[in-house]
XYZ file of C-alpha atoms in Angstrom:
304
model
C -0.114 -0.316 0.074
C 1.376 3.785 -0.122
C 1.641 5.837 2.188
C 3.277 9.566 2.953
C 6.878 9.946 3.496
C 7.922 11.345 6.798
C 10.133 14.158 6.106
C 13.403 14.186 8.254
C 14.512 16.516 10.786
C 16.599 18.758 8.754
C 14.222 19.266 6.299
C 11.500 20.533 10.053
C 14.425 22.480 11.640
C 14.419 25.147 8.594
C 10.624 26.101 9.883
C 11.815 26.681 13.651
C 11.576 29.607 13.328
C 7.964 30.588 12.403
C 7.272 27.127 14.358
C 8.585 28.935 17.408
C 6.724 32.003 16.897
C 3.609 29.411 16.286
C 3.635 27.991 19.484
C 4.256 31.059 21.446
C 1.077 32.940 19.516
C -1.370 30.249 20.104
C -1.783 29.782 23.490
C -2.643 33.802 24.056
C -5.518 33.823 22.076
C -9.340 33.450 23.857
C -10.137 29.922 23.729
C -13.009 29.881 22.494
C -11.438 31.946 19.227
C -8.512 29.364 18.903
C -11.410 26.779 18.890
C -12.762 28.307 15.554
C -9.821 29.623 13.792
C -8.807 27.228 10.649
C -5.587 27.405 9.401
C -5.962 27.531 5.447
C -4.042 24.434 3.950
C -2.496 24.355 7.502
C 0.709 26.562 8.367
C 1.608 28.060 4.896
C 3.747 30.671 3.381
C 0.588 31.910 0.935
C 4.151 33.473 -0.598
C 5.637 30.078 -0.771
C 8.961 31.015 1.066
C 10.529 28.783 2.210
C 10.271 30.060 6.490
C 7.025 27.794 6.854
C 5.660 24.319 4.962
C 4.745 23.919 1.959
C 0.605 24.208 1.660
C -1.598 20.615 2.200
C 1.665 18.911 3.773
C 2.013 17.365 6.715
C 4.577 19.324 8.076
C 1.716 22.422 7.564
C -0.582 20.470 9.495
C 1.038 19.140 12.011
C 3.193 22.209 13.021
C -0.257 23.578 13.574
C -1.766 21.160 15.209
C 1.055 21.012 17.765
C 1.382 24.726 18.370
C -2.372 24.647 19.702
C -4.464 25.032 16.378
C -7.503 22.797 16.685
C -8.652 22.903 12.550
C -6.883 22.696 9.420
C -8.356 23.310 6.171
C -6.939 21.005 2.999
C -7.752 20.408 -0.534
C -8.290 16.941 -1.909
C -8.048 15.714 -5.039
C -7.776 12.513 -6.754
C -5.089 10.355 -8.628
C -4.915 8.414 -11.503
C -5.279 5.234 -9.256
C -8.390 7.073 -7.318
C -6.466 7.652 -4.380
C -7.173 10.661 -2.469
C -4.614 13.325 -2.044
C -4.117 16.723 -0.482
C -3.575 19.192 -3.576
C -5.159 23.002 -4.369
C -4.257 22.829 -8.009
C -4.652 20.857 -10.734
C -0.777 20.319 -10.842
C 2.002 20.465 -9.037
C 3.505 23.633 -11.169
C 3.725 26.432 -7.979
C 4.814 23.888 -5.809
C 8.037 22.387 -7.916
C 11.319 24.648 -9.243
C 10.695 26.664 -12.017
C 13.095 24.429 -14.340
C 10.597 21.515 -13.549
C 7.268 22.946 -14.760
C 4.898 22.808 -16.335
C 3.830 19.607 -14.111
C 1.006 16.716 -15.926
C -2.409 17.333 -14.163
C -2.267 15.394 -10.904
C -5.640 13.299 -11.755
C -2.828 11.680 -14.962
C 0.053 10.929 -12.643
C -0.543 7.260 -10.064
C -0.675 7.986 -5.862
C 3.062 6.588 -5.586
C 5.002 9.083 -7.966
C 2.779 12.278 -6.781
C 3.891 11.094 -3.062
C 7.547 11.087 -4.045
C 7.348 14.249 -6.788
C 10.617 16.095 -5.738
C 8.807 19.754 -4.487
C 10.597 22.816 -4.320
C 11.646 21.829 -0.211
C 14.060 18.877 0.545
C 11.719 16.335 1.809
C 8.715 17.554 1.582
C 5.782 15.374 -0.360
C 2.025 15.539 -1.150
C 0.325 13.478 1.189
C -3.093 11.259 1.110
C -5.963 12.106 2.962
C -5.740 9.188 5.332
C -2.628 10.110 6.448
C -3.646 13.030 7.024
C -6.468 12.146 8.860
C -4.823 10.170 10.537
C -2.109 12.319 11.857
C -4.802 14.532 13.164
C -6.836 11.726 15.232
C -3.814 10.856 16.854
C -3.034 14.299 18.177
C -6.945 15.074 18.765
C -7.082 17.485 16.149
C -9.586 17.855 12.327
C -9.145 18.687 8.967
C -11.731 20.730 7.223
C -11.745 18.583 3.906
C -12.756 20.974 0.584
C -13.673 18.325 -2.747
C -11.121 19.700 -6.017
C -13.003 17.452 -8.972
C -10.544 17.147 -12.010
C -12.981 16.842 -15.500
C -12.558 13.436 -16.831
C -11.575 11.606 -13.257
C -13.964 9.491 -11.246
C -15.604 11.678 -8.363
C -13.621 12.807 -5.293
C -16.515 13.607 -3.371
C -18.051 9.543 -4.128
C -13.896 8.510 -2.591
C -14.078 10.642 0.495
C -17.101 9.309 1.978
C -16.669 5.933 0.314
C -12.634 6.375 2.982
C -15.311 7.062 5.608
C -17.340 4.349 5.448
C -14.631 1.850 5.454
C -12.255 3.629 8.777
C -16.186 5.468 10.157
C -13.223 6.197 13.422
C -11.950 8.927 10.843
C -14.890 10.933 10.605
C -13.682 12.062 14.688
C -10.898 14.104 12.927
C -13.169 15.575 9.924
C -15.035 18.701 11.283
C -16.488 19.148 7.658
C -16.319 18.187 4.563
C -17.054 21.658 1.610
C -16.805 22.540 -2.138
C -18.015 25.063 -4.472
C -19.078 22.069 -6.687
C -22.522 20.591 -6.031
C -21.472 17.794 -8.603
C -19.145 16.921 -5.526
C -21.875 17.182 -2.581
C -24.071 15.127 -3.901
C -21.478 12.370 -4.941
C -20.987 12.400 -1.363
C -23.816 12.939 -0.038
C -25.167 10.055 -2.183
C -22.224 7.986 -0.971
C -22.839 8.263 2.756
C -23.023 4.711 4.401
C -24.476 6.086 7.940
C -22.683 8.449 9.424
C -20.763 11.917 7.570
C -19.534 14.668 9.209
C -21.272 18.340 8.047
C -21.394 19.055 4.792
C -20.840 23.010 4.090
C -21.117 24.685 0.420
C -19.045 26.857 -0.193
C -20.311 30.462 -2.136
C -18.330 32.932 -3.695
C -19.182 36.819 -4.473
C -20.249 37.646 -7.779
C -18.235 39.216 -9.868
C -17.456 39.490 -13.228
C -15.622 36.513 -15.110
C -16.629 34.049 -12.010
C -16.647 30.854 -13.206
C -19.726 29.148 -13.833
C -18.903 25.985 -11.876
C -19.049 28.656 -8.103
C -22.137 29.175 -6.306
C -22.908 32.106 -4.878
C -24.414 33.890 -1.715
C -24.803 37.686 -1.739
C -26.082 38.891 2.122
C -26.364 42.130 0.551
C -28.773 40.795 -1.968
C -32.360 41.231 -1.015
C -33.037 37.751 -2.554
C -30.019 35.837 -0.103
C -32.371 34.486 2.299
C -35.037 32.979 0.235
C -31.460 31.445 -1.616
C -30.066 30.302 1.289
C -33.402 28.355 2.462
C -33.398 26.700 -1.305
C -30.120 25.113 -0.974
C -31.032 24.611 2.681
C -34.102 22.327 1.349
C -32.383 19.978 -0.722
C -33.089 16.689 -0.215
C -30.487 15.528 -2.181
C -27.750 17.818 -0.651
C -28.506 17.611 2.900
C -26.520 20.816 3.310
C -25.252 22.167 6.695
C -24.615 25.803 6.042
C -22.518 27.233 3.689
C -18.915 28.699 3.974
C -18.876 32.018 2.668
C -16.691 34.512 0.991
C -15.500 37.334 3.327
C -16.074 40.597 2.635
C -15.694 44.317 4.485
C -19.675 44.483 4.598
C -20.019 40.984 6.614
C -19.415 42.719 9.769
C -20.353 45.752 9.420
C -23.102 47.004 6.372
C -24.304 42.338 6.039
C -23.959 42.365 9.628
C -27.785 41.602 10.623
C -28.091 39.454 7.590
C -24.750 37.484 8.488
C -26.145 37.053 12.126
C -29.595 35.547 10.751
C -27.988 33.142 8.637
C -25.551 31.854 11.284
C -28.760 31.698 12.779
C -30.576 29.326 10.217
C -27.472 26.487 9.577
C -23.541 26.002 10.800
C -21.537 28.881 8.654
C -17.649 29.074 7.865
C -15.647 32.515 6.549
C -12.914 32.396 3.682
C -11.179 34.790 2.487
C -8.462 35.278 -0.196
C -4.471 36.418 0.294
C -4.138 40.196 1.438
C -7.898 40.604 2.318
C -8.184 41.028 6.055
C -6.751 38.604 8.510
C -6.832 39.531 12.288
C -8.169 38.683 15.243
C -10.112 41.475 15.144
C -12.333 40.907 12.559
C -11.687 36.929 12.791
C -13.477 37.638 16.786
C -16.445 39.829 15.311
C -17.962 37.046 12.415
C -17.339 34.483 15.505
C -19.387 36.979 17.718
C -22.380 36.807 15.128
C -22.241 33.154 15.118
C -19.856 31.494 12.192
C -18.882 28.721 13.654
C -15.152 28.927 11.579
C -13.086 31.040 9.958
C -9.984 30.609 7.761
C -7.218 31.837 8.916
C -3.377 31.894 6.818
C -1.938 33.091 10.063
C 0.261 36.746 9.366
C 2.365 37.843 12.061
C 0.507 40.594 11.800
C -2.850 38.612 13.330
C -2.814 40.714 16.281
C -1.287 43.797 16.258
C 2.264 44.581 17.712
């Protein structure tokens, strides 16, 4: 069977400075806030510097968990042999040296090869979802799993549901499953046997050029509540709520609508890199009723 290679001591030592910062910083956070923050793709640098581990890798997840972060988010896809791997993009281009680009799409490569593919950080590897869940289970932590479908491939949503059916103990390590892609959520819901984690629909703010696969839920629209109720009423989806895109209006002009949505269902908030990512804003959103709030853990999370 295939398993994720473990990084050596030298590789992990490269992140010691940032890891020490996180270990010192997280325990200072309010306990209620700490339990609802979600380390987006683990403890990584969105600019892909070598100061933190690469996104969606075991070191990125484990460093967050070891530092007192309860929840980490990751993206999952299928390899060509239908193994569930952690990977945000369709290919490895962003994670490898420039000289190694372009790389094939992950769904055309066997898992064993993907797990040993040379990335730009030595000894760091693409992991399997099963290994990430086992790691979370051992440490008493949880994953927030985003389903990423690939055209021409079987459903990753169905594969994740089947993994939980095969080993229900892994459910303890999963906070929720979510996706922008309704077909993946439908496949997950249809493949569930008995138990399942919460299932949330990721939504984006409507904008020009937004891809058709992205669902929208604009709380400044008069129709937002009707739209939300229509999604929640779908028996084939059995949604527990929404993971919505952050805007500056959420805790201001749209605060009453946001609070009402949080009263209707489970709500999480995600943001683009470079948007507001601070203790102050996260606390506002959680006070209004959000259950989850993503963060990239910038060193400015709490102003000096």
